[in-house]
Amino acid sequence: MLGYGPTASASSTVSSPRATPTPMRWIAPSGAPNGCSRDSRCRDMPDSTRVPLIGLSPHGQQALFGLAAFRGLGEAERRDVAGLLREIAVGKGETVYRAGEDADALYIVASGAVDVLDGKQLIARYGPGEVFGESVLIAGERRLVTTCVALDAILLVLPRESLARILERHPALHERLSSGLVRRVKEAVKLALAAPRARPSEIVVLQGWTSGEERRAFVESLADALEHELGRAVAIVTVASRARSSSVAARRDRPDAVVLGEPSHRGEVRDRLAAELATRGAQAPVVLAAVDDGLDELEPELTRLGDTLLVHANGRPAADDQIRAGRTVLVHDRRAGDGPPLSGNGIVSLAVDERGRRRDLGRLSRHLARRSIGLALGSGAAWGLAHIGVLDVLEREGIPVDVIVGASMGAIVGGHYALGFSPPQLEEIATRVRDILGIMRILPRLLYLAADFNVTRPGLFAGEHFQRILEGLGPVRGHSFADLRIPFRAIATDIHTGARVELADGDLSDAMRASFSAPWIFSPFRVGEHVLIDGGMSDPVPAETVRSMGADLVIGVNVVPPLYPHAQNPLEAALRAFERLRPIQSRNSRGLPNSFDVVVRTLQIMQHELGNVRAGEADLLIMPDLREYWVLEFWRAAEMIERGRRAAEAELPEIRRKLDALCGRAA
């Protein structure tokens, strides 16, 4: 952060779980600076109407005179400088200044934290003792960036006119401040050239746990998962009463803290919390914060300070007035019963067994660390079997999949994988038909499928028998979205509106059936008020939906190839042989494709092109080379799965590069 602030190296205090960070601290109750209460902070007022604090608080004086530029001043000079500053309290989420505004003041953070943004891009986070807004030192300069409050902050404001008076009275300060500005510019250049940049600390607040023992077990397990994911120690901050503070156990060599507080002093508790969260945020990439037993009334104060809120689904409901920005994650424990549908990173349902709980906490930790990975598996009938090869490579390389969305065949493969089927299991199911013996084994099912032939509804086949066969090949019958291990959604298309429909609840088999309802081949499928056809008609590679489910890195897989003249269509070959045997043929029909082939090729052209467009939302696109295969060559599953593997392996370097960027590691 700031090179000339007293806390410039504070963020490096804790670098790994084995480091020795700042010891466990108990923050004793004390009045807010100069008696300021939460009610005086005027969070909804514009800058011009914020209420300044009278004089400088002890925190303000410490922040001001701890700066290298102001060290060495005598008592009279200190009083003179302090009299020219004003101290303001600014709430989380407020904007200090925006890019393009006149640079009219210099700011010093006395407590809390502020974020510096270039558009939506986070540049830096400044904490206690750090300076920002140095562009005021350049006459006529305007703000190049926007600064917002990340944690409730006390800011020292030095207006341009006051700054000019200080520099006039103390000329030596001009050189010190100017040298600080030069160093800041150099750091900004380094930040711009250095890729990637680490995110500031994530403040995660727990809410709704009614059992202190259960809450503590969960927060410590989550901390372990986060430390395993991040390779660094995380902090746990607990709000406790003085009577119970001694019962809050400290983890060894971790930057944990206890903030003492009582419900009767909510404003003061929030002030101390904001200051402590800013301190711990400079030492740890993630801070987990919770209130101890008997302090439920303080949860709203803590909630408003968090970046992410974890709500216990089995616990106490949230108060109606707890309106907040940021992310919310519902945490359910399957040991307490069946959970909600698993349809995004906003829901975590902890498994009953320990191995499953570690898996679920790992997914939650990646979401909290903003490095969650999502897959968009495209439509494509038999071509969709290549998805199995892609999943196999990702699993083999230890690249976790946190959310999945599938269209058509992508929904079938993705739904089974989300339910817990491994890539080898899926490959075994897909490759049962390789030769004549394989065909003979499934012949009864093929004859059963023939009974699905339809003459009363749209589509050659009604689809019900195909659905039963699907349930038999990979047993999904009786399973719902609540049984999933990985969040999943199936994409279908509303035939009346043409809109994309995301299926995220109810029966898994029905969602798959709706998603693979290819036009003209299968009858549409009704789900609630929607009459649905194949998801590939509206979104063949649903990367946008993956992003909306909370994925930070989106990988799209488009398996539909461009038209390739050498791909053999057995049905077309058979029909052409039959035509040659016919004694009477229409001269105009010679050399024309049959109606089935026209439909299939039309769908292929559309889905290949539309899939590439829809995949634009993805950070990376995998495209297996399947030009040599016909759309319904399911008996060549092994070859297409292998093509999927090769395509995924070819993209591994790029996947790892993007993961490194996401994790803040140098490439």
XYZ file of C-alpha atoms in Angstrom:
667
model
C 0.000 0.000 0.000
C 1.397 3.422 0.989
C 5.156 3.478 1.128
C 5.464 6.273 3.698
C 2.714 5.266 6.156
C 3.587 3.723 9.543
C 1.659 0.520 8.709
C 3.047 0.013 5.228
C 4.343 -3.460 6.046
C 1.476 -4.560 8.273
C -0.085 -6.703 5.555
C 2.969 -8.963 5.515
C 2.744 -9.762 9.231
C 1.068 -13.122 8.546
C 2.279 -14.903 5.439
C 1.585 -18.551 6.168
C -0.096 -20.785 8.768
C 3.346 -21.224 10.384
C 4.054 -17.507 10.678
C 3.906 -15.722 14.039
C 1.329 -12.961 13.666
C 0.123 -10.320 16.063
C -1.002 -12.179 19.199
C -4.593 -12.631 20.299
C -6.037 -9.256 21.365
C -8.915 -8.288 23.609
C -10.323 -4.893 22.641
C -11.654 -3.261 25.785
C -14.759 -1.076 25.680
C -14.149 2.641 25.342
C -16.102 5.615 24.112
C -16.139 6.490 20.440
C -13.730 9.282 19.489
C -14.848 12.502 21.171
C -18.118 10.869 22.131
C -19.248 10.290 18.536
C -22.074 7.767 18.327
C -23.311 5.729 15.399
C -26.311 8.043 15.052
C -24.062 11.038 14.188
C -22.533 9.409 11.152
C -25.159 10.563 8.634
C -24.536 7.647 6.262
C -27.115 8.831 3.738
C -25.960 12.449 3.584
C -23.722 13.845 0.803
C -20.124 14.816 1.553
C -21.017 18.452 2.147
C -23.376 17.594 5.006
C -21.280 15.043 6.882
C -20.887 15.994 10.526
C -17.221 16.573 11.445
C -15.894 15.580 14.840
C -14.645 18.429 17.024
C -10.828 18.434 17.136
C -8.752 15.314 16.654
C -9.381 12.124 18.608
C -6.469 10.121 20.044
C -6.770 7.785 17.037
C -6.629 10.776 14.720
C -3.586 12.273 16.404
C -1.798 8.925 16.329
C -2.530 8.504 12.620
C -1.458 12.069 11.779
C 1.751 12.319 13.730
C 2.743 8.752 13.014
C 3.276 9.719 9.376
C 6.905 10.158 8.418
C 6.145 13.580 6.943
C 4.936 14.943 10.303
C 7.435 13.306 12.616
C 9.823 15.596 14.461
C 7.370 18.466 14.827
C 7.416 20.305 18.142
C 4.390 20.562 20.425
C 3.411 24.019 19.159
C 3.796 22.933 15.528
C 1.659 19.839 16.185
C -1.142 21.949 17.645
C -0.917 24.280 14.667
C -1.143 21.423 12.132
C -3.886 19.575 14.036
C -6.012 22.703 14.113
C -6.143 22.792 10.312
C -7.567 19.266 9.902
C -11.075 18.044 10.468
C -12.084 14.542 11.401
C -15.118 12.848 9.824
C -16.827 9.511 10.361
C -17.871 7.744 7.157
C -19.928 4.548 6.957
C -19.207 1.428 4.931
C -20.213 1.810 1.299
C -20.063 5.620 1.180
C -18.042 7.348 -1.538
C -15.299 9.714 -0.400
C -14.709 11.120 -3.897
C -15.241 10.073 -7.492
C -12.977 10.058 -10.513
C -13.171 13.375 -12.372
C -13.987 15.476 -9.302
C -11.799 18.364 -8.233
C -8.899 17.266 -6.002
C -9.774 19.501 -3.056
C -8.366 17.653 -0.017
C -5.810 15.195 1.320
C -7.081 12.292 3.452
C -5.549 10.206 6.244
C -7.175 6.981 7.521
C -7.388 7.087 11.313
C -9.416 3.858 11.554
C -11.329 1.538 9.240
C -10.411 1.064 5.571
C -11.070 2.588 2.137
C -10.946 1.036 -1.341
C -9.470 2.784 -4.375
C -11.267 1.901 -7.623
C -10.474 2.484 -11.271
C -13.955 2.058 -12.695
C -14.985 -1.301 -11.226
C -11.392 -2.511 -10.887
C -10.092 -2.545 -7.321
C -6.635 -0.954 -7.180
C -5.785 -0.875 -3.483
C -7.174 -0.844 0.048
C -5.789 1.654 2.575
C -5.975 1.145 6.329
C -5.129 3.052 9.528
C -2.196 5.430 9.199
C -2.255 5.561 5.405
C -2.730 8.591 3.158
C -4.732 8.946 -0.048
C -5.828 11.758 -2.327
C -2.293 13.129 -2.923
C -3.352 14.564 -6.271
C -4.320 17.663 -4.264
C -0.604 18.494 -4.224
C -0.789 19.232 -7.965
C -2.533 22.507 -8.780
C -5.690 22.090 -10.875
C -5.521 18.295 -10.754
C -8.703 16.206 -10.810
C -9.276 12.825 -9.214
C -8.156 9.945 -11.411
C -9.799 7.255 -9.284
C -12.836 6.705 -7.066
C -12.465 6.028 -3.348
C -15.140 4.230 -1.304
C -15.278 3.172 2.335
C -14.658 -0.560 2.786
C -15.073 -0.570 6.577
C -16.567 2.182 8.749
C -13.791 4.752 8.816
C -12.581 7.791 10.703
C -10.849 10.040 8.158
C -8.691 13.107 8.706
C -9.435 15.688 6.019
C -6.920 18.328 5.058
C -8.553 20.748 2.587
C -6.422 22.321 -0.144
C -6.487 25.758 1.533
C -5.364 24.295 4.865
C -2.675 22.287 3.138
C -1.368 25.452 1.507
C -1.213 27.175 4.929
C 0.671 24.234 6.418
C 3.211 24.232 3.615
C 3.593 27.987 3.910
C 4.236 27.822 7.646
C 6.397 24.672 7.478
C 8.263 24.620 4.121
C 10.153 21.455 5.067
C 6.881 19.517 4.915
C 6.517 20.241 1.199
C 9.575 18.177 0.322
C 8.459 15.324 2.577
C 4.959 15.203 1.158
C 6.218 15.540 -2.408
C 8.666 12.674 -1.946
C 5.794 10.619 -0.589
C 3.754 11.435 -3.690
C 6.640 10.348 -5.933
C 6.887 7.035 -4.082
C 3.109 6.541 -4.415
C 3.318 7.147 -8.165
C 6.140 4.618 -8.456
C 4.092 2.086 -6.500
C 1.085 2.734 -8.733
C 3.227 2.049 -11.804
C 4.505 -1.170 -10.245
C 0.943 -2.240 -9.430
C -0.147 -1.497 -12.981
C 2.712 -3.545 -14.434
C 2.549 -6.371 -11.922
C 0.032 -9.055 -12.756
C -1.812 -10.411 -10.986
C -2.788 -8.272 -7.961
C -3.991 -9.806 -4.720
C -7.454 -8.827 -3.505
C -7.852 -7.066 -0.180
C -9.125 -9.043 2.751
C -12.647 -10.500 2.614
C -14.757 -9.846 5.730
C -17.084 -12.841 6.266
C -19.805 -12.538 8.910
C -21.646 -15.496 10.473
C -25.288 -15.104 11.402
C -28.050 -17.275 12.833
C -26.126 -19.945 14.771
C -28.002 -20.630 17.995
C -25.429 -23.012 19.477
C -22.082 -21.500 20.408
C -20.396 -24.896 20.284
C -21.776 -25.613 16.808
C -20.813 -22.147 15.567
C -17.276 -22.458 16.889
C -16.828 -25.913 15.332
C -18.064 -24.611 11.984
C -15.955 -21.446 11.958
C -12.784 -23.349 12.880
C -13.444 -25.995 10.196
C -14.066 -23.244 7.655
C -10.872 -21.478 8.746
C -8.920 -24.721 8.204
C -10.426 -25.096 4.714
C -9.600 -21.480 3.852
C -6.026 -21.834 5.055
C -5.623 -24.992 2.998
C -6.946 -23.167 -0.062
C -5.054 -19.916 0.448
C -1.833 -21.180 1.994
C -2.063 -18.382 4.576
C -3.509 -17.934 8.025
C -6.970 -16.408 8.298
C -8.346 -14.450 11.244
C -11.322 -15.134 13.502
C -12.825 -12.111 15.270
C -15.407 -12.823 17.986
C -17.635 -10.300 19.729
C -18.014 -11.425 23.345
C -19.187 -10.007 26.630
C -16.605 -9.351 29.311
C -18.027 -12.206 31.388
C -17.586 -14.746 28.581
C -14.433 -13.416 26.935
C -12.181 -15.848 28.780
C -14.114 -18.806 27.333
C -13.261 -17.847 23.736
C -10.359 -20.109 22.882
C -7.490 -18.666 20.886
C -5.996 -20.623 17.993
C -2.248 -20.898 18.190
C -0.239 -18.619 15.884
C -3.276 -17.060 14.270
C -4.277 -13.365 14.034
C -7.501 -13.882 16.019
C -9.114 -11.258 18.250
C -11.969 -10.806 20.709
C -13.895 -7.541 20.765
C -15.603 -6.887 24.097
C -19.074 -5.419 23.885
C -22.573 -5.229 25.313
C -25.923 -4.801 23.504
C -26.500 -1.525 25.358
C -23.534 0.039 23.523
C -24.235 -1.013 19.935
C -22.750 2.081 18.311
C -19.526 1.836 20.288
C -19.233 -1.880 19.548
C -19.566 -1.222 15.846
C -16.836 1.438 16.003
C -14.455 -0.970 17.703
C -15.428 -3.760 15.332
C -14.714 -1.649 12.257
C -11.299 -0.707 13.612
C -10.420 -4.278 14.554
C -11.627 -5.753 11.270
C -9.460 -3.252 9.416
C -6.455 -4.243 11.532
C -6.984 -7.964 11.057
C -7.786 -7.436 7.390
C -4.280 -6.061 6.921
C -2.873 -9.306 8.320
C -5.106 -12.000 6.819
C -6.726 -12.550 3.398
C -10.028 -13.551 5.034
C -11.502 -12.490 8.372
C -14.307 -14.614 9.862
C -16.431 -12.635 12.323
C -19.216 -13.752 14.665
C -20.938 -12.781 17.913
C -20.794 -14.995 20.980
C -23.757 -16.487 22.840
C -26.183 -14.002 24.340
C -25.218 -11.136 22.025
C -27.732 -11.743 19.233
C -28.758 -8.081 19.316
C -25.289 -7.138 18.059
C -25.503 -9.285 14.923
C -26.999 -6.449 12.796
C -24.040 -4.202 13.636
C -21.582 -6.887 12.570
C -23.623 -7.856 9.511
C -23.448 -4.369 8.009
C -19.641 -4.469 8.106
C -19.238 -7.702 6.145
C -18.438 -8.338 2.487
C -20.097 -11.763 2.652
C -22.787 -12.992 5.035
C -23.054 -16.689 5.982
C -26.582 -17.440 7.223
C -27.303 -20.666 9.100
C -30.334 -22.191 7.398
C -31.213 -24.328 10.424
C -30.799 -21.498 12.919
C -32.333 -18.195 13.885
C -33.953 -16.236 11.014
C -32.423 -12.898 10.069
C -34.098 -9.709 11.226
C -36.139 -7.836 8.637
C -34.072 -4.666 9.035
C -30.775 -6.327 8.152
C -30.540 -4.866 4.656
C -27.016 -5.037 3.302
C -24.950 -5.055 0.159
C -22.543 -7.819 -0.786
C -22.941 -11.569 -1.022
C -25.097 -13.884 1.075
C -24.539 -17.640 1.404
C -27.077 -19.981 2.982
C -25.360 -22.719 5.022
C -27.349 -25.905 5.631
C -26.291 -28.996 7.569
C -27.629 -32.293 6.194
C -27.179 -33.848 9.603
C -30.245 -31.808 10.568
C -32.318 -33.135 7.644
C -32.891 -32.662 3.933
C -31.549 -29.450 2.502
C -32.564 -26.918 -0.152
C -31.924 -27.348 -3.892
C -28.242 -26.894 -4.686
C -28.394 -24.393 -7.528
C -25.508 -21.962 -6.998
C -22.648 -20.836 -4.800
C -25.178 -18.988 -2.678
C -26.146 -22.323 -1.084
C -23.907 -24.774 0.787
C -25.356 -28.013 2.118
C -22.817 -29.749 4.359
C -22.674 -33.518 3.865
C -23.237 -35.984 6.680
C -19.861 -37.755 6.320
C -16.566 -36.038 7.159
C -15.079 -36.452 3.675
C -18.133 -34.851 2.118
C -18.049 -31.990 4.637
C -14.422 -31.259 3.750
C -15.433 -31.203 0.064
C -18.302 -28.805 0.751
C -16.177 -26.526 2.954
C -13.546 -26.497 0.211
C -16.134 -25.261 -2.281
C -17.309 -22.614 0.192
C -13.731 -21.492 0.854
C -13.079 -21.024 -2.872
C -16.253 -18.966 -3.158
C -15.236 -16.783 -0.213
C -11.734 -16.379 -1.656
C -13.287 -15.474 -5.041
C -11.582 -18.261 -6.951
C -14.563 -20.504 -7.696
C -14.520 -22.461 -10.976
C -17.606 -23.129 -13.112
C -18.254 -25.235 -16.215
C -20.705 -24.524 -19.037
C -21.287 -27.835 -20.848
C -22.793 -27.289 -24.276
C -25.455 -29.157 -26.208
C -24.596 -31.683 -28.900
C -26.202 -35.166 -28.690
C -23.445 -37.790 -29.127
C -20.823 -35.049 -29.414
C -21.666 -34.198 -25.808
C -19.919 -37.381 -24.673
C -16.680 -35.420 -25.096
C -17.653 -33.583 -21.901
C -16.712 -36.730 -19.994
C -13.139 -36.447 -21.258
C -12.972 -32.779 -20.229
C -14.204 -33.603 -16.716
C -11.708 -36.465 -16.480
C -8.750 -34.163 -17.225
C -9.882 -31.490 -14.768
C -10.321 -34.067 -12.020
C -6.999 -35.731 -12.802
C -5.198 -32.368 -12.664
C -6.788 -31.422 -9.341
C -8.798 -28.538 -10.822
C -12.046 -28.415 -8.811
C -15.421 -27.796 -10.430
C -17.627 -25.730 -8.133
C -20.705 -25.112 -10.315
C -21.995 -26.730 -13.513
C -24.590 -25.702 -16.071
C -25.554 -27.914 -18.996
C -27.707 -27.668 -22.101
C -29.150 -30.799 -23.746
C -26.456 -33.518 -23.633
C -24.402 -31.179 -21.462
C -27.234 -31.272 -18.921
C -27.234 -35.084 -18.911
C -23.467 -35.331 -18.363
C -23.314 -32.361 -15.992
C -26.291 -33.480 -13.925
C -24.823 -36.943 -13.366
C -21.437 -35.469 -12.442
C -23.049 -33.018 -10.004
C -24.912 -35.923 -8.414
C -21.629 -37.683 -7.681
C -20.840 -39.830 -10.743
C -17.105 -39.812 -11.446
C -15.726 -39.447 -15.013
C -14.682 -43.162 -15.070
C -18.232 -44.141 -14.079
C -19.709 -41.913 -16.773
C -17.281 -43.323 -19.335
C -18.225 -46.888 -18.400
C -21.908 -46.062 -18.938
C -21.242 -44.260 -22.244
C -19.019 -46.987 -23.733
C -21.222 -50.004 -23.089
C -22.093 -50.058 -26.783
C -18.855 -50.572 -28.764
C -19.588 -53.571 -30.942
C -22.217 -56.132 -31.938
C -22.173 -57.716 -28.498
C -22.800 -54.326 -26.945
C -25.733 -53.714 -29.282
C -27.161 -57.142 -28.412
C -26.968 -56.328 -24.703
C -29.042 -53.180 -25.084
C -31.318 -54.523 -27.846
C -34.298 -54.887 -25.459
C -33.913 -51.226 -24.538
C -33.743 -50.214 -28.193
C -36.933 -52.133 -28.885
C -38.462 -50.428 -25.860
C -37.390 -47.067 -27.323
C -39.189 -47.935 -30.575
C -42.403 -47.937 -28.582
C -41.760 -44.244 -27.970
C -42.539 -43.491 -31.615
C -45.125 -40.739 -31.649
C -47.887 -39.788 -34.093
C -50.161 -37.691 -31.882
C -47.757 -35.061 -30.503
C -45.002 -32.864 -32.001
C -41.763 -34.794 -32.499
C -40.903 -38.254 -33.825
C -40.617 -39.605 -30.287
C -42.697 -38.798 -27.236
C -39.590 -38.959 -25.027
C -41.006 -40.822 -22.021
C -39.363 -44.146 -22.903
C -36.064 -42.397 -23.628
C -36.279 -40.813 -20.189
C -36.808 -44.214 -18.565
C -33.774 -45.604 -20.425
C -31.739 -42.630 -19.235
C -32.784 -43.300 -15.661
C -31.714 -46.909 -16.040
C -28.275 -46.179 -17.549
C -27.328 -43.716 -14.833
C -29.755 -44.037 -11.934
C -31.125 -40.544 -11.391
C -34.705 -41.650 -10.741
C -35.969 -40.296 -7.455
C -33.163 -37.737 -7.120
C -33.752 -34.009 -6.934
C -31.584 -30.888 -6.937
C -31.435 -31.191 -3.140
C -29.389 -34.408 -3.526
C -26.597 -32.799 -5.557
C -22.986 -32.562 -4.416
C -22.178 -29.701 -6.786
C -24.530 -26.814 -7.696
C -26.125 -27.502 -11.073
C -28.680 -26.034 -13.463
C -30.144 -27.414 -16.670
C -30.977 -25.081 -19.546
C -34.157 -25.420 -21.622
C -36.038 -23.118 -24.018
C -39.608 -21.888 -23.652
C -41.316 -22.698 -26.983
C -43.827 -19.857 -26.540
C -41.399 -17.014 -25.761
C -38.049 -18.327 -27.008
C -36.551 -17.395 -23.633
C -33.880 -19.383 -21.844
C -35.260 -21.240 -18.816
C -32.922 -22.279 -15.997
C -34.103 -25.418 -14.224
C -32.736 -25.454 -10.676
C -35.328 -27.253 -8.571
C -37.445 -30.382 -8.529
C -36.781 -33.749 -10.181
C -33.377 -34.146 -11.878
C -34.670 -36.568 -14.489
C -37.400 -34.143 -15.550
C -34.859 -31.311 -15.853
C -32.672 -33.449 -18.119
C -35.662 -34.556 -20.184
C -36.715 -30.954 -20.751
C -33.198 -29.879 -21.650
C -32.655 -32.550 -24.349
C -36.033 -32.096 -26.090
C -34.529 -31.610 -29.549
C -37.067 -30.049 -31.970
C -38.771 -32.442 -34.404
C -37.100 -35.416 -32.704
C -38.600 -35.317 -29.177
C -41.895 -33.856 -28.037
C -41.720 -30.694 -25.910
C -41.800 -31.243 -22.160
C -43.944 -29.322 -19.699
C -42.465 -28.053 -16.425
C -44.885 -25.913 -14.454
C -46.212 -23.171 -16.734
C -43.444 -23.652 -19.314
C -43.566 -25.841 -22.417
C -39.898 -26.551 -23.014
C -37.676 -27.689 -25.845
C -33.927 -28.280 -26.116
C -31.752 -25.787 -24.211
C -29.393 -25.585 -27.172
C -32.025 -23.589 -29.069
C -31.529 -20.549 -26.812
C -28.171 -21.035 -25.080
C -25.970 -23.859 -26.434
C -23.013 -22.958 -24.137
C -24.617 -21.365 -21.035
C -21.587 -19.499 -19.686
C -23.684 -16.532 -18.561
C -25.687 -18.733 -16.217
C -22.479 -20.186 -14.765
C -21.301 -16.667 -13.982
C -24.612 -15.795 -12.331
C -24.237 -18.821 -10.038
C -21.130 -17.276 -8.499
C -18.249 -18.706 -10.548
C -15.172 -16.482 -10.743
C -13.527 -18.476 -13.557
C -15.931 -19.739 -16.233
C -14.830 -22.505 -18.601
C -17.094 -23.108 -21.594
C -17.127 -26.327 -23.633
C -18.605 -26.166 -27.148
C -18.742 -29.678 -28.619
C -20.860 -28.931 -31.714
C -18.443 -28.894 -34.685
C -18.820 -26.940 -37.907
C -20.236 -28.852 -40.845
C -17.714 -31.327 -42.208
C -18.393 -33.167 -45.474
C -16.577 -36.330 -44.408
C -18.720 -37.007 -41.334
C -20.643 -40.182 -42.187
C -24.388 -40.233 -41.652
C -25.474 -43.903 -41.602
C -29.155 -42.995 -41.982
C -28.464 -40.884 -45.069
C -26.353 -43.673 -46.611
C -29.161 -46.191 -46.034
C -31.777 -43.898 -47.557
C -29.624 -43.234 -50.616
C -29.172 -46.992 -51.131
C -32.940 -47.406 -50.887
C -33.465 -44.622 -53.449
C -31.161 -46.341 -55.937
C -33.370 -49.433 -55.715
C -36.567 -47.502 -56.422
C -37.684 -47.916 -60.046
C -39.287 -44.472 -60.183
C -37.510 -41.392 -58.846
C -38.227 -37.734 -59.188
C -35.556 -36.039 -61.264
C -35.737 -32.971 -58.968
C -35.097 -35.031 -55.816
C -31.836 -36.559 -56.997
C -28.835 -35.419 -54.920
C -30.961 -33.702 -52.279
C -30.587 -34.632 -48.596
C -33.448 -36.306 -46.787
C -35.653 -34.311 -44.425
C -34.050 -35.776 -41.284
C -30.587 -34.762 -42.474
C -31.828 -31.268 -43.308
C -33.110 -30.832 -39.740
C -29.927 -32.219 -38.163
C -27.598 -30.091 -40.290
C -29.674 -26.970 -39.690
C -29.505 -27.489 -35.941
C -25.775 -28.136 -36.175
C -25.084 -24.903 -38.053
C -27.185 -22.890 -35.643
C -25.831 -24.394 -32.429
C -22.184 -24.222 -33.497
C -22.393 -20.519 -34.334
C -24.723 -19.557 -31.491
C -22.624 -21.589 -29.051
C -19.497 -19.616 -29.928
C -21.403 -16.385 -29.378
C -22.910 -17.477 -26.058
C -19.525 -18.741 -24.901
C -18.249 -15.168 -25.087
C -19.137 -14.817 -21.407
C -16.653 -17.594 -20.590
C -13.084 -16.819 -19.582
C -11.859 -19.795 -21.593
C -13.414 -21.983 -24.296
C -12.622 -25.667 -24.914
C -13.596 -26.965 -28.381
C -12.922 -30.677 -29.018
C -12.353 -31.530 -32.688
C -15.373 -33.714 -33.499
C -15.814 -32.896 -37.182
C -15.402 -36.526 -38.234
C -18.304 -37.751 -36.135
C -22.006 -37.762 -36.859
C -24.380 -36.279 -34.316
C -25.893 -39.645 -33.279
C -22.822 -41.898 -33.317
C -23.161 -42.894 -29.684
C -21.387 -46.181 -30.426
C -18.154 -44.188 -30.963
C -18.295 -42.805 -27.425
C -14.743 -43.865 -26.496
C -13.260 -41.900 -29.410
C -15.218 -38.736 -28.645
C -14.376 -38.921 -24.923
C -10.712 -39.128 -25.899
C -11.121 -36.087 -28.156
C -12.519 -34.242 -25.137
C -9.452 -35.221 -23.115
C -7.077 -33.953 -25.792
C -8.879 -30.626 -26.073
C -8.843 -30.105 -22.289
C -5.163 -31.064 -22.050
C -4.314 -28.543 -24.760
C -5.965 -25.794 -22.708
C -4.357 -26.748 -19.370
C -1.579 -24.123 -19.562
C -4.141 -21.379 -20.173
C -6.408 -22.704 -17.413
C -3.514 -22.653 -14.959
C -2.482 -19.166 -16.060
C -5.971 -17.860 -15.419
C -6.129 -19.678 -12.074
C -2.827 -18.097 -11.079
C -4.222 -14.682 -11.992
C -7.367 -15.408 -9.994
C -5.334 -16.502 -6.983
C -2.994 -13.517 -7.141
C 0.066 -15.558 -8.020
C 2.731 -14.473 -10.476
C 2.621 -16.372 -13.741
